[in-house]
Coordinates of C-alpha atoms in Angstrom, one line a residue:
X1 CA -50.0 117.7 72.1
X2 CA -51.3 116.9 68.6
X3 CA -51.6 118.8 65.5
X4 CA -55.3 117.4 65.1
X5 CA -58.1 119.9 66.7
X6 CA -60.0 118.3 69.9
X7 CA -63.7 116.9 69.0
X8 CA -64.5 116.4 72.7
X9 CA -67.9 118.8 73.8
X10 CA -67.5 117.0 77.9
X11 CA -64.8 118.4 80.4
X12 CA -64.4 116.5 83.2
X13 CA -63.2 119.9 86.0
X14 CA -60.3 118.7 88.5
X15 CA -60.6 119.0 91.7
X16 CA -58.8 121.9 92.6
X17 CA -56.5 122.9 95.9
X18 CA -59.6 123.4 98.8
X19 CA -57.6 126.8 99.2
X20 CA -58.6 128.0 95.7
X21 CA -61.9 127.7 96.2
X22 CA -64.9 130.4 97.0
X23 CA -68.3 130.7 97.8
X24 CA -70.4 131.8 95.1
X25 CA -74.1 132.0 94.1
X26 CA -75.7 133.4 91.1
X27 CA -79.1 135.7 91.4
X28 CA -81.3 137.3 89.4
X29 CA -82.3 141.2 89.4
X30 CA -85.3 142.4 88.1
X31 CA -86.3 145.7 87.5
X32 CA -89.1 147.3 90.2
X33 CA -92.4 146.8 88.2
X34 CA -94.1 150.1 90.6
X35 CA -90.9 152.3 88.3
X36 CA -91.9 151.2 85.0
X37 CA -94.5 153.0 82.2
X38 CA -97.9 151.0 81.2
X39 CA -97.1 148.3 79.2
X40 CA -93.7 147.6 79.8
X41 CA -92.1 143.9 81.4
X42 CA -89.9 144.1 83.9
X43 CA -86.2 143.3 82.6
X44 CA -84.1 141.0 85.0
X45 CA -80.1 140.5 84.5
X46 CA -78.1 137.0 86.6
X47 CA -75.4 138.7 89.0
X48 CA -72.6 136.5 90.2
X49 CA -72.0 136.8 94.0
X50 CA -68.7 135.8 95.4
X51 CA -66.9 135.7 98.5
X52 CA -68.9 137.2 101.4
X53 CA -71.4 138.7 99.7
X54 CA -73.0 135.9 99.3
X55 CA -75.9 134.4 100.5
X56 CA -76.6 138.8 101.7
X57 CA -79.7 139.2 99.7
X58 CA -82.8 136.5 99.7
X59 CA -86.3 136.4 97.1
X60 CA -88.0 139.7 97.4
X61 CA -85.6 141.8 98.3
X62 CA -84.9 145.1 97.2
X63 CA -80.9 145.3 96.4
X64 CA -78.5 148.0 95.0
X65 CA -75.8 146.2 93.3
X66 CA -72.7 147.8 92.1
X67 CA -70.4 145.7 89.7
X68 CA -68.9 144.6 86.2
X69 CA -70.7 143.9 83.1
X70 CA -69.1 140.9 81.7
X71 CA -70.1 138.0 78.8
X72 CA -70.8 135.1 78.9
X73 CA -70.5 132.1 76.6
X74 CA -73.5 129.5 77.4
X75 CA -72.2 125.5 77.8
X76 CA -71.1 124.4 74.4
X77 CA -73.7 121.4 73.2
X78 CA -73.0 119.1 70.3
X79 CA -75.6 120.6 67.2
X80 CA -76.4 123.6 69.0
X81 CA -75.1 127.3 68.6
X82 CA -73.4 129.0 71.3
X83 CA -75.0 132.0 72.5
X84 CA -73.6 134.9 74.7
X85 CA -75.0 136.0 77.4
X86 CA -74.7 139.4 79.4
X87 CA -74.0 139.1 83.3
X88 CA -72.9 141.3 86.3
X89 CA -70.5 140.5 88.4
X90 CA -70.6 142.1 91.5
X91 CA -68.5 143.8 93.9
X92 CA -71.3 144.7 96.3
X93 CA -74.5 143.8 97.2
X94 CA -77.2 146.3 99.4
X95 CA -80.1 145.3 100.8
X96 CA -82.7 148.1 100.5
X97 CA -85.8 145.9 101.7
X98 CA -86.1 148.2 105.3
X99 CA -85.9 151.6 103.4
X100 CA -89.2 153.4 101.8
X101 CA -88.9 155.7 98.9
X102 CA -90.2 158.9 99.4
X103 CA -91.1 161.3 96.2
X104 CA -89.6 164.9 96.5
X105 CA -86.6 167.2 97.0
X106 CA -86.9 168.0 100.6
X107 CA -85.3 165.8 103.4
X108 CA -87.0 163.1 105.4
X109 CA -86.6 165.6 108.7
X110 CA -87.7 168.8 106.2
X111 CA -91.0 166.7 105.6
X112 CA -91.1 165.6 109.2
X113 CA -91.3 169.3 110.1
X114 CA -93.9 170.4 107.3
X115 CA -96.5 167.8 108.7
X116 CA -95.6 169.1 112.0
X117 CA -96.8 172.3 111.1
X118 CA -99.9 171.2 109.7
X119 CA -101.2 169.6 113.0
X120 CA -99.9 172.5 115.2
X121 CA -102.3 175.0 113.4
X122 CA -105.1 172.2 112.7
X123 CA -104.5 171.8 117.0
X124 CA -108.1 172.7 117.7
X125 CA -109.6 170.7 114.9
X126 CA -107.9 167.4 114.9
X127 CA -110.4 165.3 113.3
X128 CA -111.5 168.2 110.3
X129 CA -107.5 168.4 109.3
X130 CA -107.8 164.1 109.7
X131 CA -110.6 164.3 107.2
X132 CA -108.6 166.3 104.9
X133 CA -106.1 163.7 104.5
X134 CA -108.5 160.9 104.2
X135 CA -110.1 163.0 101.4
X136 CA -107.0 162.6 99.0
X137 CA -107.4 159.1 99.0
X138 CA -109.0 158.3 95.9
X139 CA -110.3 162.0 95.4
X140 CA -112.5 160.5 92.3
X141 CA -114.5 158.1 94.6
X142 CA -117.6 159.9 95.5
X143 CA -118.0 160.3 99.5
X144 CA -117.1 156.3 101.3
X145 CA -116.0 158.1 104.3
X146 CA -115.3 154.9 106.2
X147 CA -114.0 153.2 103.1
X148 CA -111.1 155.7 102.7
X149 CA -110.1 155.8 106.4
X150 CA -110.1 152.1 106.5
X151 CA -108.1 151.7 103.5
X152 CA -105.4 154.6 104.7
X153 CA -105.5 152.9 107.8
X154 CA -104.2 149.2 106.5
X155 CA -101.4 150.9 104.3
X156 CA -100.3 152.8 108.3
X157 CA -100.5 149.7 110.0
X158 CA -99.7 149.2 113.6
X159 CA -96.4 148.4 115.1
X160 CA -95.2 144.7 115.5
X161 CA -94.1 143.6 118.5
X162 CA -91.6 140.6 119.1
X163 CA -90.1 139.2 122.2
X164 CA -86.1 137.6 123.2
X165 CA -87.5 134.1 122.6
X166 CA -88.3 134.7 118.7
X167 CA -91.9 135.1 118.9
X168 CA -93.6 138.2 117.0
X169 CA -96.9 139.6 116.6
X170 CA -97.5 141.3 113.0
X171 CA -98.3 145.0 112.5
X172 CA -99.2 144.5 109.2
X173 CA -103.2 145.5 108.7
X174 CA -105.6 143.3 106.6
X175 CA -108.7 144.6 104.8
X176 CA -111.7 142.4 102.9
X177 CA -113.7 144.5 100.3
X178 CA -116.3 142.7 99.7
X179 CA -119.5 144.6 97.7
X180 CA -121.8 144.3 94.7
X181 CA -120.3 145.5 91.4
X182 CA -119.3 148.9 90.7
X183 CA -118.5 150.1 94.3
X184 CA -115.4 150.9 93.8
X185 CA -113.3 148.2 95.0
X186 CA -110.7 148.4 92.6
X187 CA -110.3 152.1 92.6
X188 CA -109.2 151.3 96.1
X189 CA -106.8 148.7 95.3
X190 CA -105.4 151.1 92.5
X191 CA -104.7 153.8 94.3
X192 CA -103.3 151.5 97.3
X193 CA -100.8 150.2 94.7
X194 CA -99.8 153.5 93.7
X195 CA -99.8 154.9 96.7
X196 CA -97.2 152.6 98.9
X197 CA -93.2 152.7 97.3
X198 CA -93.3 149.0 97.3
X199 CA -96.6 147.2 96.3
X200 CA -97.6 144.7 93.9
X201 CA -101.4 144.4 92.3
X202 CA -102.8 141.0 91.5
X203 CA -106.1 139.1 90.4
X204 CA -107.4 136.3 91.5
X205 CA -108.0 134.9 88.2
X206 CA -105.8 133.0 86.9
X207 CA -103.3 133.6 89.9
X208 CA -101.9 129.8 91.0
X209 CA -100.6 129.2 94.6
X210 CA -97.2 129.1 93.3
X211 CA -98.5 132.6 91.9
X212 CA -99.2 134.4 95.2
X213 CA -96.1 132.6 97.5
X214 CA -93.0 130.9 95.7
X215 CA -92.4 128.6 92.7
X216 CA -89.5 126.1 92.0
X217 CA -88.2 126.6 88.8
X218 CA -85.8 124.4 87.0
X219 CA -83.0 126.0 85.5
X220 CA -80.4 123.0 83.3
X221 CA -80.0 120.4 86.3
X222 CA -80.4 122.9 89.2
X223 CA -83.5 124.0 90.7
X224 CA -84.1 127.6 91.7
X225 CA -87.2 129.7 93.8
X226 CA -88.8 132.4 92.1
X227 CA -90.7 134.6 94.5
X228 CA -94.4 135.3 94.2
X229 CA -96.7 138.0 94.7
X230 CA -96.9 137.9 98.5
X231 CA -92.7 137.7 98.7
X232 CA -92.3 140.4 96.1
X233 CA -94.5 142.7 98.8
X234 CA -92.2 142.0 101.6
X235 CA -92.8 145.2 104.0
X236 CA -95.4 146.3 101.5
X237 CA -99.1 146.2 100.2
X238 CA -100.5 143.2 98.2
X239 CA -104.2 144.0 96.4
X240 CA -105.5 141.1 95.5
X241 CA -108.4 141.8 93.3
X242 CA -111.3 139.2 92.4
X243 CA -110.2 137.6 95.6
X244 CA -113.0 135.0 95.4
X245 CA -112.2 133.7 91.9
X246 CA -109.2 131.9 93.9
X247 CA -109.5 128.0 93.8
X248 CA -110.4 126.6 97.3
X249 CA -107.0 125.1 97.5
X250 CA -105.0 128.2 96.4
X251 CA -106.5 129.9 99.0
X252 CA -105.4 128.1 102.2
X253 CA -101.7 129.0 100.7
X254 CA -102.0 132.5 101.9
X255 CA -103.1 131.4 105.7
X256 CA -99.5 131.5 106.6
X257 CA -98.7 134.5 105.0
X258 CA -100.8 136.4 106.4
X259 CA -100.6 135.4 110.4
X260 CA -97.2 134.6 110.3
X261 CA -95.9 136.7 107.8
X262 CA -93.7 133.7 106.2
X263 CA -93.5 131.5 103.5
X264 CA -92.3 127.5 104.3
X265 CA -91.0 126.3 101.0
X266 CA -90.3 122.5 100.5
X267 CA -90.1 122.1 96.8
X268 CA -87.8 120.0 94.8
X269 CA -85.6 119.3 97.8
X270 CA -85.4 123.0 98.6
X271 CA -86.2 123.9 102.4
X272 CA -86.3 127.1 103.1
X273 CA -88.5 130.1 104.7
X274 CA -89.0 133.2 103.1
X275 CA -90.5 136.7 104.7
X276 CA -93.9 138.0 103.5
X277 CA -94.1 140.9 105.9
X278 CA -97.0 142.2 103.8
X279 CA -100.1 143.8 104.1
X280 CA -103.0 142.0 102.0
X281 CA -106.2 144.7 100.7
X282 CA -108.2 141.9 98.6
X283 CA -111.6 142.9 96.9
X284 CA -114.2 140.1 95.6
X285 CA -118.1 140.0 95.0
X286 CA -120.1 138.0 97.4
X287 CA -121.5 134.7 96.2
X288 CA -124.9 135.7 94.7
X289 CA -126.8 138.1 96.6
X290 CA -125.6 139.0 99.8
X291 CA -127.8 137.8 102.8
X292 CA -127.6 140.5 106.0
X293 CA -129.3 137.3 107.9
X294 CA -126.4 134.9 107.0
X295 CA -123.1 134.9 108.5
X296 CA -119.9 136.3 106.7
X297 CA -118.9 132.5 105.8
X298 CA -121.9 132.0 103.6
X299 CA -122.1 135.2 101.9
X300 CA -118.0 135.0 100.9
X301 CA -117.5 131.5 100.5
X302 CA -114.3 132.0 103.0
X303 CA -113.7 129.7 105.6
X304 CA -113.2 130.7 109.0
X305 CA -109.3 130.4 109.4
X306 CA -109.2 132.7 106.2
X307 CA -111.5 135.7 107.5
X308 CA -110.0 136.1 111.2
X309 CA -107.1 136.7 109.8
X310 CA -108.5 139.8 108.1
X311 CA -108.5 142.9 110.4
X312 CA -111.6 144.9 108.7
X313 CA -114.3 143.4 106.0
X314 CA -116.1 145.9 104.8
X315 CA -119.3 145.0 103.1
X316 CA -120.5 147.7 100.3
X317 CA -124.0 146.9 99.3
X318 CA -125.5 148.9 96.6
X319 CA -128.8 150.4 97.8
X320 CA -131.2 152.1 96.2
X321 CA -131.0 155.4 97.7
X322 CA -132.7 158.5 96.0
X323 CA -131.1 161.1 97.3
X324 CA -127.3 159.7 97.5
X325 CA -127.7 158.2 93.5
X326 CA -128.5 162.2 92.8
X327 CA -125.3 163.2 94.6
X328 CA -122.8 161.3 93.2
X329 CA -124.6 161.8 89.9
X330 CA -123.5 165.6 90.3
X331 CA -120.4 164.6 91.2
X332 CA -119.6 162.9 87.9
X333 CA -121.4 165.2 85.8
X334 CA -119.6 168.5 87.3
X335 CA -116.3 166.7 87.7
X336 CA -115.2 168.9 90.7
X337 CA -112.3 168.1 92.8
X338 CA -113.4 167.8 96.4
X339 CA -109.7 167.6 98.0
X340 CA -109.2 171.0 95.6
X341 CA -112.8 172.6 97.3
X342 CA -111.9 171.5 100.8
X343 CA -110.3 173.8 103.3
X344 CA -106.6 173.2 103.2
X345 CA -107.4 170.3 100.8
X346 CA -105.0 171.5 98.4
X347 CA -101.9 170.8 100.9
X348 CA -102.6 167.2 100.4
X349 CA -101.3 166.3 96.9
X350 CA -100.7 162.9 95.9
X351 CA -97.3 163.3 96.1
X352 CA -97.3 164.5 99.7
X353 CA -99.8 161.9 100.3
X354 CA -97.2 159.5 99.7
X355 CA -94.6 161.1 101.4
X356 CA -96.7 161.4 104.6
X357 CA -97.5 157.5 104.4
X358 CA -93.8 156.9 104.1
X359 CA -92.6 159.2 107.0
X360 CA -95.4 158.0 109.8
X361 CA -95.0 154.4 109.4
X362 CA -91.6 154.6 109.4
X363 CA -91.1 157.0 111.9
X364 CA -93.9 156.5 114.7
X365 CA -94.3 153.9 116.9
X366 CA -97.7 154.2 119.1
X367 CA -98.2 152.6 122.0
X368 CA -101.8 152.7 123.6
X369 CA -102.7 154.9 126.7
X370 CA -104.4 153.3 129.7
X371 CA -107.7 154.5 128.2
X372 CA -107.4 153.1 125.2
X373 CA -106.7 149.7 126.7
X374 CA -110.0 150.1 128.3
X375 CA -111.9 150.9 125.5
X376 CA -111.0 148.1 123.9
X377 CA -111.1 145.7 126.2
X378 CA -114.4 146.0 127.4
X379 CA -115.4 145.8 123.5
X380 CA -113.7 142.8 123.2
X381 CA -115.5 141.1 125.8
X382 CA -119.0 142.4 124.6
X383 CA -118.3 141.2 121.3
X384 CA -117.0 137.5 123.3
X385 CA -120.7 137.3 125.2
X386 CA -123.0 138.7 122.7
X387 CA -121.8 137.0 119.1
X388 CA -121.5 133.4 119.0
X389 CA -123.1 133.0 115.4
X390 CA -120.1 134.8 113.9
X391 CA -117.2 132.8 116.0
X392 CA -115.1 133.4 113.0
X393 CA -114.2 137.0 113.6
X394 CA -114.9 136.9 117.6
X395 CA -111.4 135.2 118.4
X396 CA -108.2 136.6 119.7
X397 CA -107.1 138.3 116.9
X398 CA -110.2 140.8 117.1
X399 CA -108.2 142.3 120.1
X400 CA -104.9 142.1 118.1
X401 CA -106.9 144.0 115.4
X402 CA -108.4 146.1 117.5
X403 CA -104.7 147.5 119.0
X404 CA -103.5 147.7 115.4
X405 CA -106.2 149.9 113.8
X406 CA -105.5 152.3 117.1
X407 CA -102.0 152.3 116.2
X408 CA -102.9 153.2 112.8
X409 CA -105.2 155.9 114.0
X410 CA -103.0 157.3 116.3
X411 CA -99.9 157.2 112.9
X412 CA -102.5 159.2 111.2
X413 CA -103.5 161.8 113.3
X414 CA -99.3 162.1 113.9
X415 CA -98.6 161.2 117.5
X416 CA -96.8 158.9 118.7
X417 CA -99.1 157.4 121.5
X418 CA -102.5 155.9 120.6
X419 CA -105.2 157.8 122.9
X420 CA -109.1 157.3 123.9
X421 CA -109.9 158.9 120.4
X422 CA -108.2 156.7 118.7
X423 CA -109.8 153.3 120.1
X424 CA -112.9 155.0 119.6
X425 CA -112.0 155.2 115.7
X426 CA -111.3 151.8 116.0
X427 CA -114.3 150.5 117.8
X428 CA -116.3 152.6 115.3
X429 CA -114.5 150.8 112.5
X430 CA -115.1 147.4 113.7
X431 CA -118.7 148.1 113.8
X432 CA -118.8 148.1 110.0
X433 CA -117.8 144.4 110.0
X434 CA -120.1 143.1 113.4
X435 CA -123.6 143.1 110.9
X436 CA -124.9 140.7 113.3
X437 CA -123.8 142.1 116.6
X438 CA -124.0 146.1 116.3
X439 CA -123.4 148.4 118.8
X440 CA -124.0 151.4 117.1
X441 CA -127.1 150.2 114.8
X442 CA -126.7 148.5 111.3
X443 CA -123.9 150.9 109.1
X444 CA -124.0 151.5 105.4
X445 CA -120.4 151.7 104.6
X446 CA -121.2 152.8 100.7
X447 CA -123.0 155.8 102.2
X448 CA -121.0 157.2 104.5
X449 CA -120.5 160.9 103.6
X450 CA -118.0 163.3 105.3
X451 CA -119.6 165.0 108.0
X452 CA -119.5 169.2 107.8
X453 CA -118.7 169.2 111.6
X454 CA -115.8 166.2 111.4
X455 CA -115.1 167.5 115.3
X456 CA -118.6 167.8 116.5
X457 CA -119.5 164.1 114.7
X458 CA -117.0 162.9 116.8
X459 CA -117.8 163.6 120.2
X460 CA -121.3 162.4 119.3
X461 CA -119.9 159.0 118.4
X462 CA -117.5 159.4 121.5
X463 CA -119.9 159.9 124.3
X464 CA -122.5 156.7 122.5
X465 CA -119.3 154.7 122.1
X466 CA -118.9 154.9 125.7
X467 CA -122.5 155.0 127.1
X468 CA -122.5 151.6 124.8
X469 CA -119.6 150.1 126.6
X470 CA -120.6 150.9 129.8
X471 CA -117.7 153.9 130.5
X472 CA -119.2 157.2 130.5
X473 CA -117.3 160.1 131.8
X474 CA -113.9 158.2 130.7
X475 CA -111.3 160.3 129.2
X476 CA -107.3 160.4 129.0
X477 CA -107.0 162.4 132.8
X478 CA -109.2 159.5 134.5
X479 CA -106.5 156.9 134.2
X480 CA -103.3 159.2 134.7

């Protein structure tokens, strides 16, 4: 070797014994955007992966990694400055994606047992002690008494179901907002965000289809995926708000995503599928003034393929109603709590809100009673023979809807089997979207108050529920 200094800035590596060599893979962690304050970007850090902990975590997961800090120097390049850069390399890598935070000291089975308590002395009141936990949702949203339930009811979900050939039926619940301005919508989606451990908020504006699913993103001569909204939910909640104000082709990005459940990627010579086992809540205004004559398709501007795939659209259309405009103006003025002035309302805190969300979905896994089956059934063949103006929503997926808002019912009230009553709810619920083909008569969802007598209401809308279908005198015993 030479006394004078090398001037070379290319090294040409050897290639070494195939012995020597491992895998490896570099990531990048970013910080959970639900754990940080208002304001704040989410801070990411590269982790180097080697041996077999590679290739153990994919886009969207939740991970726990445990490791070295280390630095790095960055590729020296003639006339530029080496920079230093801080890395992680790790030693182990867990996935966290199936577990769901759950606020509070106590246990998962201490928690299990408090809401255990509630229902045993609520026993012969079921749907008033249901009220009372639809009642914390969005406690500063006057009345929407089908709104709420709805909405708790797409964060529960319903249970998937998959076969030994590969083929799987989502849980995951989809709701539509879709109302004149200042109904509320985004309240909803707010409090939905918060609500759910692992959720990500949108808007349409502005948001890209390589915004909502994945994006290739070059990185020096290598390409890498960067997930997207829908990814980042992965066994979560997506709210989508301003849903319209998506470009036409941006839209038919999130067909797959939301039947399937998974992204296809083939960008920049990267093939891959990714999961987007997500639930989407989307909110948007209807285009001009909503038309109760014209079908959902003209009113949203949505094609077909896009609103089957939603399980409930709720429509809120804001009436001129004298006496309901003086009762939410009270509401405002006074600013009382009605979860706080509700019988046993006080038990539900935000906090245990969350907690109970966490525990049921995670926990229960309903399957619907003979009855139920029924029920549903003989609505979905109604709806087959009486609605062929609205063919988008009368297709297969209407049952599949149908079984999953029972399921949801049946996670709410805290069983683990989804009965009559609970079909019933999700008939009831249905009804809110069939405008044109109403068995129960036309529905205001925006004015839907909770009844005094949540029990009493019930069995009203029970015994019509059934006298509509053609079922009277069914019940849980007939089929047993």
């Amino acid at each position: 070797m030479g006394q004078d200094p090398c001037a070379s800035t290319g090294f040409m590596p050897t290639t070494p014994d195939p012995e020597a060599c491992v895998d490896y893979q570099e990531i990048k962690v970013q910080e959970l955007a639900g754990t940080l304050s208002m304001g704040t970007i989410p801070r990411a850090i590269w982790v180097v992966l080697e041996g077999d902990i590679v290739d153990r975590a994919k886009s969207g997961d939740h991970v726990t990694v445990t490791g070295v800090v280390l630095y790095r120097w960055r590729a020296p390049i003639a006339g530029e400055r080496p920079d230093i850069s801080v890395v992680l390399r790790a030693s182990s890598v867990k996935v966290r994606s199936g577990d769901t935070v759950v606020d509070g000291d106590a246990s998962r089975d201490e928690q299990l047992d408090v809401f255990g308590r509630f229902w045993a002395q609520n026993a012969g009141k079921p749907m008033a002690a249901r009220d009372q936990v639809v009642a914390a949702m969005c406690p500063r949203v006057y009345g929407l008494h089908s709104v709420k339930l709805a909405v708790l009811l797409v964060l529960l979900g319903g249970v998937a179901r998959a076969d030994s050939r590969g083929m799987r039926v989502r849980g995951e619940a989809h709701l539509l907002l879709v109302g004149d301005p200042g109904t509320a919508k985004s309240q909803f989606l707010k409090f939905s965000a918060r609500l759910v451990a692992r959720s990500v908020l949108t808007t349409g504006v502005g948001s890209t289809s390589a915004g909502l699913t994945v994006t290739a993103v070059r990185d020096g001569a290598e390409w890498q995926l960067e997930a997207g909204a829908l990814v980042l939910a992965d066994r979560g909640i997506c709210c989508i708000d301003e849903f319209g104000s998506i470009r036409e082709a941006d839209k038919a990005t999130v067909l797959e995503a939301m039947e399937q459940q998974s992204i296809s990627v083939a960008k920049a010579g990267i093939v891959c599928k990714l999961n987007a086992r997500c639930s989407v809540l989307a909110a948007m205004n209807p285009k001009g003034k909503y038309d109760k004559e014209a079908p959902l398709t003209v009113n949203t501007a949505l094609s077909s393929p896009l609103l089957s795939r939603f399980d409930l659209i709720m429509v809120l259309l804001d009436s001129r109603n004298d006496a309901w405009d003086a009762r939410v103006a009270d509401f405002l003025l006074q600013g009382t709590d009605p979860v706080a002035n509700a019988d046993g309302g006080g038990f539900w805190s935000f906090d245990r809100l969350r907690a109970y969300v966490a525990c049921v979905k995670t926990r229960l896994e309903p399957r619907a009673s003979a009855a139920a089956e029924r029920v549903l059934t003989r609505y979905y063949q109604l709806q087959r023979q009486r609605d062929p103006a609205s063919s988008a929503r009368t297709t297969i997926r209407l049952l599949e809807s149908l079984i999953r808002l029972a399921q949801a019912h049946a996670r709410l009230m805290f069983r683990d089997a989804a009965l009559l009553c609970d079909a019933v709810v999700a008939v009831v619920l249905m009804e809110s979207t069939m405008l044109t083909a109403s068995l129960l008569g036309a529905t205001d969802a925006l004015h839907t108050s909770f009844p005094d007598d949540a029990d009493a209401a019930y069995a009203e809308t029970e015994a019509l529920v059934l006298t509509k279908l053609g079922l009277e005198g069914l019940s849980e015993q007939t089929n047993h």
